[in-house]
Short mmCIF file of C-alpha atoms in Angstrom, two decimals:
data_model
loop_
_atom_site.label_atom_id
_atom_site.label_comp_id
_atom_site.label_asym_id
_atom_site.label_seq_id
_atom_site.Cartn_x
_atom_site.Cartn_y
_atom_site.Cartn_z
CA UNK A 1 132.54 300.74 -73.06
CA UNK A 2 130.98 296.79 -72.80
CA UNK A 3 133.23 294.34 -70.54
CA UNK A 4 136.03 292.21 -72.35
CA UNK A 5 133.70 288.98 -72.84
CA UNK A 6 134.43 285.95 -70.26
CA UNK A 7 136.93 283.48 -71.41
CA UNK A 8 136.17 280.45 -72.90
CA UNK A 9 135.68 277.60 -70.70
CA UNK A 10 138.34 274.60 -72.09
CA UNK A 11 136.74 271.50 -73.02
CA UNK A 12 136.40 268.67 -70.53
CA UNK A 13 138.85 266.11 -70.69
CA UNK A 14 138.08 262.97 -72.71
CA UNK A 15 137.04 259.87 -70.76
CA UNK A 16 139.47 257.85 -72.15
CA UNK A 17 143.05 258.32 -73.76
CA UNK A 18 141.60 257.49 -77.08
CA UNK A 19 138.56 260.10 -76.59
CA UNK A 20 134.90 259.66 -76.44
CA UNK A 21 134.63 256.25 -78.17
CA UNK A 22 132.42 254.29 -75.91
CA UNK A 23 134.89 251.42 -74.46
CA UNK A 24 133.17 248.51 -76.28
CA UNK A 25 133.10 250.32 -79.41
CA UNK A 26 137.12 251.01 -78.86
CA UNK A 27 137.67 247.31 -77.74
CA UNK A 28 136.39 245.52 -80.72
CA UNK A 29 138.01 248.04 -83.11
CA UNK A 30 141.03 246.54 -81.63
CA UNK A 31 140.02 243.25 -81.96
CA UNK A 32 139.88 242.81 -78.27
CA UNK A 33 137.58 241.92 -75.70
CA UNK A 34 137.82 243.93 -71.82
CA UNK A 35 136.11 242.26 -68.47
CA UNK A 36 136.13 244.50 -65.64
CA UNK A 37 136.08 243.45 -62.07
CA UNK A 38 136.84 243.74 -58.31
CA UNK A 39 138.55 240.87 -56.58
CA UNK A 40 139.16 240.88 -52.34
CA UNK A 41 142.61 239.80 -51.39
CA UNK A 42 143.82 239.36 -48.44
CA UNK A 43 145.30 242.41 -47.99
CA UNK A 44 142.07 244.63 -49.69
CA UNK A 45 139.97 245.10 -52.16
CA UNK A 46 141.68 245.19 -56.03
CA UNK A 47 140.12 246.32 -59.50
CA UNK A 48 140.98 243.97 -62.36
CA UNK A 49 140.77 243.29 -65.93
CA UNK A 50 141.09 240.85 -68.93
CA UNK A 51 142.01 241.58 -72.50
CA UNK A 52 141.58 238.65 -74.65
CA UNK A 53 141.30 238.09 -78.30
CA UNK A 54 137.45 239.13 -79.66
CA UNK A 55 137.35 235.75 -81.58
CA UNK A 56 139.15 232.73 -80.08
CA UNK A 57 138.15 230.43 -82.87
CA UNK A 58 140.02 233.13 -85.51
CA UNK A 59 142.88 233.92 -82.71
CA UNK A 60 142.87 231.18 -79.85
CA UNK A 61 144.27 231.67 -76.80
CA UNK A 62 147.76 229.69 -76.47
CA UNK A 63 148.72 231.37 -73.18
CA UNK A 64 147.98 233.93 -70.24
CA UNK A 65 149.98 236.85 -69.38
CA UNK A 66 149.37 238.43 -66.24
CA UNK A 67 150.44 242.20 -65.99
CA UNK A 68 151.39 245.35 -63.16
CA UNK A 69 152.15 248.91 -63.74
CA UNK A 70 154.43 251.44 -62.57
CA UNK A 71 154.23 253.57 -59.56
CA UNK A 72 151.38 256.61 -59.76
CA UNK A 73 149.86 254.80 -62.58
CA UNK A 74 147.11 251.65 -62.68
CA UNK A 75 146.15 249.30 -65.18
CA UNK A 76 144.13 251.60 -67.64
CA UNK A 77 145.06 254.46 -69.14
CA UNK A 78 147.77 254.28 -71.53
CA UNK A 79 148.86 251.21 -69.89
CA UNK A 80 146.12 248.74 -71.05
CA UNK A 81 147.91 249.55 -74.91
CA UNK A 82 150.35 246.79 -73.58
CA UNK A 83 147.64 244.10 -72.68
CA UNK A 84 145.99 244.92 -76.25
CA UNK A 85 148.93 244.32 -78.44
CA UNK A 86 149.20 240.77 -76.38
CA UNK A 87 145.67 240.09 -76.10
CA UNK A 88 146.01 240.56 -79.89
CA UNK A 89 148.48 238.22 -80.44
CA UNK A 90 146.36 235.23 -79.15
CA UNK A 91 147.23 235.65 -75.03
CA UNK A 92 144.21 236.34 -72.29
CA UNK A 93 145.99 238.81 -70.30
CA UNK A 94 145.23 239.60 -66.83
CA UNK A 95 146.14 243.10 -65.15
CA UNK A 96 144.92 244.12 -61.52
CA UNK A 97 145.48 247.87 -60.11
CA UNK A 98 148.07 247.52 -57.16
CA UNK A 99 146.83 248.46 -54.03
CA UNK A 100 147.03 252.46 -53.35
CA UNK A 101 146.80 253.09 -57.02
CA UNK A 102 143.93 253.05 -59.54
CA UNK A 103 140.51 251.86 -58.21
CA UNK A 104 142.16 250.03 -55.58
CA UNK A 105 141.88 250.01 -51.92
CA UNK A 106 144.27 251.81 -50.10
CA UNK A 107 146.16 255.02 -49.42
CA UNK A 108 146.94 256.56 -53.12
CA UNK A 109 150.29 255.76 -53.78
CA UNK A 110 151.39 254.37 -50.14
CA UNK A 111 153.59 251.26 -50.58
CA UNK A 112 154.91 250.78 -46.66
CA UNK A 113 154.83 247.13 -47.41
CA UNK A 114 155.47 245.94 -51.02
CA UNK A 115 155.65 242.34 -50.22
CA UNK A 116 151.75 242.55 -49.13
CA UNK A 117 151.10 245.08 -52.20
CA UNK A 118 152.76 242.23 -54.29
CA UNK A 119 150.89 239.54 -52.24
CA UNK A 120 147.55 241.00 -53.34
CA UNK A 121 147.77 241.43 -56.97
CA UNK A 122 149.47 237.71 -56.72
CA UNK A 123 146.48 236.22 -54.57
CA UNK A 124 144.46 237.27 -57.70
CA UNK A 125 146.88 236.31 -60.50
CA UNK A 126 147.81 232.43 -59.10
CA UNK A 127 144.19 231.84 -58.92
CA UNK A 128 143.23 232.97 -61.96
CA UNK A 129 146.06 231.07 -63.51
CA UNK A 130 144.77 227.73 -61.77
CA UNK A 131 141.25 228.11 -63.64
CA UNK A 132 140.18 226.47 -66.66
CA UNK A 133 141.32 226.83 -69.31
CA UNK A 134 144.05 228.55 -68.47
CA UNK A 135 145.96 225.68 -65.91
CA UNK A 136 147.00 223.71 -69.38
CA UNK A 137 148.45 226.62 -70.43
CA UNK A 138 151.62 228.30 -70.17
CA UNK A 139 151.81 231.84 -67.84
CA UNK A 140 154.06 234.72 -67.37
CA UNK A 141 154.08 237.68 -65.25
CA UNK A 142 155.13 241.21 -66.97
CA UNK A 143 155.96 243.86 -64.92
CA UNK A 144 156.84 247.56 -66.11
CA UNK A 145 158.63 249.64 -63.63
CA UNK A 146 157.74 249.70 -60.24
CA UNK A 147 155.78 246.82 -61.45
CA UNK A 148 158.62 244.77 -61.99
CA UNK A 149 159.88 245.24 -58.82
CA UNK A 150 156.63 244.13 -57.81
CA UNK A 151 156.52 241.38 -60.28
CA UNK A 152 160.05 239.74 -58.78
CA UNK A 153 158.26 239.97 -55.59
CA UNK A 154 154.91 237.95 -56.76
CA UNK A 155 157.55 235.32 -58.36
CA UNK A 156 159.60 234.53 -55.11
CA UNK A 157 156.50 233.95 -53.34
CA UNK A 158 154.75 232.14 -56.24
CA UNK A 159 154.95 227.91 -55.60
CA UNK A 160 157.90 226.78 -57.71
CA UNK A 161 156.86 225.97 -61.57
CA UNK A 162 154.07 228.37 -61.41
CA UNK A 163 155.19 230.68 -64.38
CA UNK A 164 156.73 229.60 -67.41
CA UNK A 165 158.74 233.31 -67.82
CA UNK A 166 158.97 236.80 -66.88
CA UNK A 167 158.92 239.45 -68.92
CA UNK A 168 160.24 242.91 -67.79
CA UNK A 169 160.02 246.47 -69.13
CA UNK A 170 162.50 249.10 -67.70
CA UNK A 171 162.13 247.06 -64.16
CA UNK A 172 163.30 249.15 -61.30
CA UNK A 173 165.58 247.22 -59.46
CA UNK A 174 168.39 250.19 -58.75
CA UNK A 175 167.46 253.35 -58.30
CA UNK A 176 169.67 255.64 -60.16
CA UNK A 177 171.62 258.31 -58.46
CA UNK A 178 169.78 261.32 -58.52
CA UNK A 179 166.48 259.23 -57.73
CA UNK A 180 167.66 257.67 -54.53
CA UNK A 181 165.96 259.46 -51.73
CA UNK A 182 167.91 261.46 -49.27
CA UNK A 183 169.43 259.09 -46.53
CA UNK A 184 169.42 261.77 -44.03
CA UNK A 185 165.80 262.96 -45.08
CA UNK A 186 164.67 259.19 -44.35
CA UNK A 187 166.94 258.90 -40.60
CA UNK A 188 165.09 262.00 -39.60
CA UNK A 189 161.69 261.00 -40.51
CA UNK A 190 162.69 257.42 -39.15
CA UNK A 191 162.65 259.10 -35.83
CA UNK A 192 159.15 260.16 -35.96
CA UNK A 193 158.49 256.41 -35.41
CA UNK A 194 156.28 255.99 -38.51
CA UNK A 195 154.28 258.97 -37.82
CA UNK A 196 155.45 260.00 -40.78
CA UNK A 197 155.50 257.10 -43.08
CA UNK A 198 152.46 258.37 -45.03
CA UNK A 199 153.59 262.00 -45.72
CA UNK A 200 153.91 263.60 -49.25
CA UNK A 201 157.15 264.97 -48.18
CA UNK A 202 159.58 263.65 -50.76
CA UNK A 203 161.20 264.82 -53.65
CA UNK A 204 159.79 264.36 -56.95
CA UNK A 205 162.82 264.83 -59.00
CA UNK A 206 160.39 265.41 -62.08
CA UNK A 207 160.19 261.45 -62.80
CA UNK A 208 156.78 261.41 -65.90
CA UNK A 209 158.88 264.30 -67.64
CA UNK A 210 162.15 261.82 -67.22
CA UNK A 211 159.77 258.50 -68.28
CA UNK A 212 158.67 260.43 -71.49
CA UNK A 213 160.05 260.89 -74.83
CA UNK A 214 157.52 261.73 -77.13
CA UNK A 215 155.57 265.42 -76.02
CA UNK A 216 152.33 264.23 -77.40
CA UNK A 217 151.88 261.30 -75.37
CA UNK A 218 152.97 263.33 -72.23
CA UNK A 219 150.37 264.91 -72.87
CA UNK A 220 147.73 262.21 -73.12
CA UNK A 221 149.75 260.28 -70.13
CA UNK A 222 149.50 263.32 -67.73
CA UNK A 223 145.65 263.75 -68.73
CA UNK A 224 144.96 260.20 -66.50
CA UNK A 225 142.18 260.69 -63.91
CA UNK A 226 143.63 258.34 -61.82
CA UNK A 227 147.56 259.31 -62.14
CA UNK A 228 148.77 260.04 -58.84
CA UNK A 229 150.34 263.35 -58.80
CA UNK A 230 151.49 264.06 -55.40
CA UNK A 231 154.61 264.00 -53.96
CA UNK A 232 155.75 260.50 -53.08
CA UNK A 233 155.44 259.47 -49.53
CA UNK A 234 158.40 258.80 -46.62
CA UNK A 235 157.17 255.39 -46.46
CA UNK A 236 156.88 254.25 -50.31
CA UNK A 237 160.56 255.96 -50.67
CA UNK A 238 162.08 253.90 -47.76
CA UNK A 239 160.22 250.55 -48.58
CA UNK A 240 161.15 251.04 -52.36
CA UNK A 241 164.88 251.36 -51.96
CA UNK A 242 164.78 248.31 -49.33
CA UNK A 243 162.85 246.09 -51.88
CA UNK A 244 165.67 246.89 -54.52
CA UNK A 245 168.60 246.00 -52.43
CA UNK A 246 166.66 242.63 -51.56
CA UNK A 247 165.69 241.52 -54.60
CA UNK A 248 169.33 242.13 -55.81
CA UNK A 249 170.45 240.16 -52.96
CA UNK A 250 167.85 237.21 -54.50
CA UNK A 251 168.53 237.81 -58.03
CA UNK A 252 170.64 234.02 -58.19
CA UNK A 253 167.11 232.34 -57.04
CA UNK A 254 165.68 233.24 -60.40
CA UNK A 255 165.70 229.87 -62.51
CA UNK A 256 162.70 231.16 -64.77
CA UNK A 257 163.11 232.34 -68.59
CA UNK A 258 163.04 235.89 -68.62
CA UNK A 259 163.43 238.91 -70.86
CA UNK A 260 164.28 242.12 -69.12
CA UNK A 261 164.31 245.17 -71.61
CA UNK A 262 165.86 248.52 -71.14
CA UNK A 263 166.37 251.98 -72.84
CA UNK A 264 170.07 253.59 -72.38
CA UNK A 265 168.38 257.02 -71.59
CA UNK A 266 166.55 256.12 -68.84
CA UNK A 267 166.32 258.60 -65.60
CA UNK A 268 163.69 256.70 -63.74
CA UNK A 269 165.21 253.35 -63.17
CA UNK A 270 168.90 252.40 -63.74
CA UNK A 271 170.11 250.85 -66.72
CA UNK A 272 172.02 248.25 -64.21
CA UNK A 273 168.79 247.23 -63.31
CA UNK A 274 168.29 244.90 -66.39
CA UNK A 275 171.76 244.23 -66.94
CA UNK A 276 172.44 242.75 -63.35
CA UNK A 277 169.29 240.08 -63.26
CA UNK A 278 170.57 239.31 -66.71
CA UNK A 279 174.38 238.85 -65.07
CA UNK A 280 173.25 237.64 -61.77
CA UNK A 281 170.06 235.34 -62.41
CA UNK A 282 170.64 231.32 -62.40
CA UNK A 283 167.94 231.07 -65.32
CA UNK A 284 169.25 228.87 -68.48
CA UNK A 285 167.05 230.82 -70.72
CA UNK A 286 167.74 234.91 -70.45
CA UNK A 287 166.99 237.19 -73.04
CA UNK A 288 168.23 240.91 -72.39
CA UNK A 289 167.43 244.03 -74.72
CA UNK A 290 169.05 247.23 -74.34
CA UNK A 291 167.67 249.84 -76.31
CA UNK A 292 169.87 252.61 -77.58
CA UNK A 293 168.69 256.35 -76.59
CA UNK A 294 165.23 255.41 -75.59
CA UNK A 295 163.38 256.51 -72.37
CA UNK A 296 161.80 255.03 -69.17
CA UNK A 297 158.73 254.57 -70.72
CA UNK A 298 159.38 251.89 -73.83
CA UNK A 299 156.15 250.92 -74.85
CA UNK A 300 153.45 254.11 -73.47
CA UNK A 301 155.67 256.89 -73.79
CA UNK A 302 158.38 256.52 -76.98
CA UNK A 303 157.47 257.23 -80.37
CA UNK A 304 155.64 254.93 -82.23
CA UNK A 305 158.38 253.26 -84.35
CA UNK A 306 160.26 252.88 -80.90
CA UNK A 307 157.22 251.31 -79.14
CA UNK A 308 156.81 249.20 -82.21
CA UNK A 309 159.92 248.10 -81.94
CA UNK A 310 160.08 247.00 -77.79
CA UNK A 311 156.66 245.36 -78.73
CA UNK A 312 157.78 243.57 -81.98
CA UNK A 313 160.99 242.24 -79.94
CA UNK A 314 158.31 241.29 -76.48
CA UNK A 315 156.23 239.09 -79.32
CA UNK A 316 158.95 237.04 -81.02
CA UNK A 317 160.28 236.12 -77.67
CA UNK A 318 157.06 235.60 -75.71
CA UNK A 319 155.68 233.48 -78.85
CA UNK A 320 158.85 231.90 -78.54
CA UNK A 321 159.02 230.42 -75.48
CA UNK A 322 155.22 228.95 -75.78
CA UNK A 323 156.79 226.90 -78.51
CA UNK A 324 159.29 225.57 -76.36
CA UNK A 325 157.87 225.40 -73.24
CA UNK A 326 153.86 224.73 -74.33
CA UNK A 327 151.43 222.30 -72.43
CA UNK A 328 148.71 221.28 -74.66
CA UNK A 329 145.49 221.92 -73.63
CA UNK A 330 143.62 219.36 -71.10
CA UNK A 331 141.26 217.09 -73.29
CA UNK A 332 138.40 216.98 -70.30
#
């Protein structure tokens, strides 16, 4: 009797979450144009990348947008669908891989200081918005996430006048309940001294399957090469809950226009979070969107006539406020 035959090996993963579309081909199907790069900050090395409109004459740029992801993730990936649609709708947009995550430096997923992780990707973004042509122009940070968290942080540091708004998707600025890490977990490793700051010793609590609504693109999002997928680490835990309780403590220096957007079903980042910068913030111009039954993940992980929706909403008031608040561009 002949052996059972060997089992089929499973295809290779594509190289990209569209498939095996070379990038430039994929790019100017979407009307876009991508610039890779690496740019040293002061606190290490960071990969970056613009999205801009393929033909400025047909779509010119009225504006810059400059963009950070969630924890485990990095600017690629699924993300880079949100610096498409904008790049699409006239704005050069700017994204940059937080340090410990993508294809930056640093320990994957480590965040024992967010205010330098924050400092970093700002150190790139401020002088990028000081170039030509984009100093006549109006700017905004976007953060999603973790990356809004991150974002407030780049804007409290950032020169007063620098941005012309915020815009935030599902920020995490309180942790819900069943997120919060253990106090007593966190005492205990406190009294290691730091030692163990940069274990993968804390709970999960399943957070991608709780970011996720639609199965298919759960799929595609956990197929990202450079998705972190360990545990998170003593150190990002403790600095991560510290970070929230100070920015809520700053939320009355925000004087920027802002729109801060939320789904009701979210088990990654708290509701409250959007609701109390939007009750809390000094800013004359606030825009806040609560979305009924939707998931962490508004834009990458919802389906498509939900994601439309977030991005239709992000347009009209982005477009919106470079009406208002537009500088023409400089003449020399």
């Amino acid at each position: 009797m002949s052996p059972p035959p060997p089992p089929e090996t499973p295809p290779p993963p594509p190289p990209n979450f569209w498939g095996d579309t070379p990038p430039d081909e994929y790019y100017a199907s979407q009307g876009v144009t991508n610039h890779q790069s690496f740019f040293d900050s002061p606190h290490g090395r960071i990969f970056t990348q613009r999205f801009a409109p393929s033909d400025p004459d047909l779509t010119p740029i009225k504006a810059s947008v400059f963009m950070t992801h969630g924890y485990g993730s990095d600017s690629g990936w699924l993300f880079q669908k949100i610096a498409i649609s904008f790049a699409r709708w006239g704005y050069a947009v700017f994204c940059a891989d937080l340090l410990g995550h993508g294809r930056s430096d640093g320990l994957r997923c480590y965040l024992g200081d967010l205010n330098k992780v924050a400092a970093a990707s700002l150190s790139f973004f401020a002088k990028t918005r000081r170039e030509p042509p984009y100093a006549d122009l109006p700017a905004f940070l976007f953060g999603e996430s973790m990356g809004g968290l991150a974002t407030m942080l780049m804007y409290f540091q950032s020169e007063p006048d620098t941005w012309t708004g915020l815009i935030f998707s599902a920020p995490l600025f309180v942790i819900p309940d069943d997120m919060k890490p253990s106090k007593i977990r966190l005492f205990l490793f406190g009294l290691l001294f730091g030692f163990a700051d940069t274990w993968e010793a804390m709970p999960d609590n399943k957070m991608v399957g709780k970011a996720i609504k639609d199965p298919e693109k759960l799929k595609v999002i956990a197929g990202n090469p450079r998705r972190y997928k360990g545990r998170p680490r003593v150190g990002t835990m403790r600095e991560i809950a510290r970070m929230c309780e100070h920015v809520q403590g700053r939320f009355g220096e925000v004087t920027a226009p802002f729109l801060t957007a939320h789904g009701t079903d979210d088990g990654v980042t708290a509701p409250v979070s959007s609701v109390m910068l939007y009750e809390r913030a000094a800013s004359e111009d606030k825009t806040l969107k609560i979305y009924e039954g939707m998931y962490h993940s508004l834009i990458q992980g919802e389906p498509d006539e939900n994601s439309d929706k977030v991005l239709a909403d992000m347009r009209e008031w982005i477009d919106e406020r470079v009406e208002r608040y537009g500088r023409p561009r400089s003449s020399s």
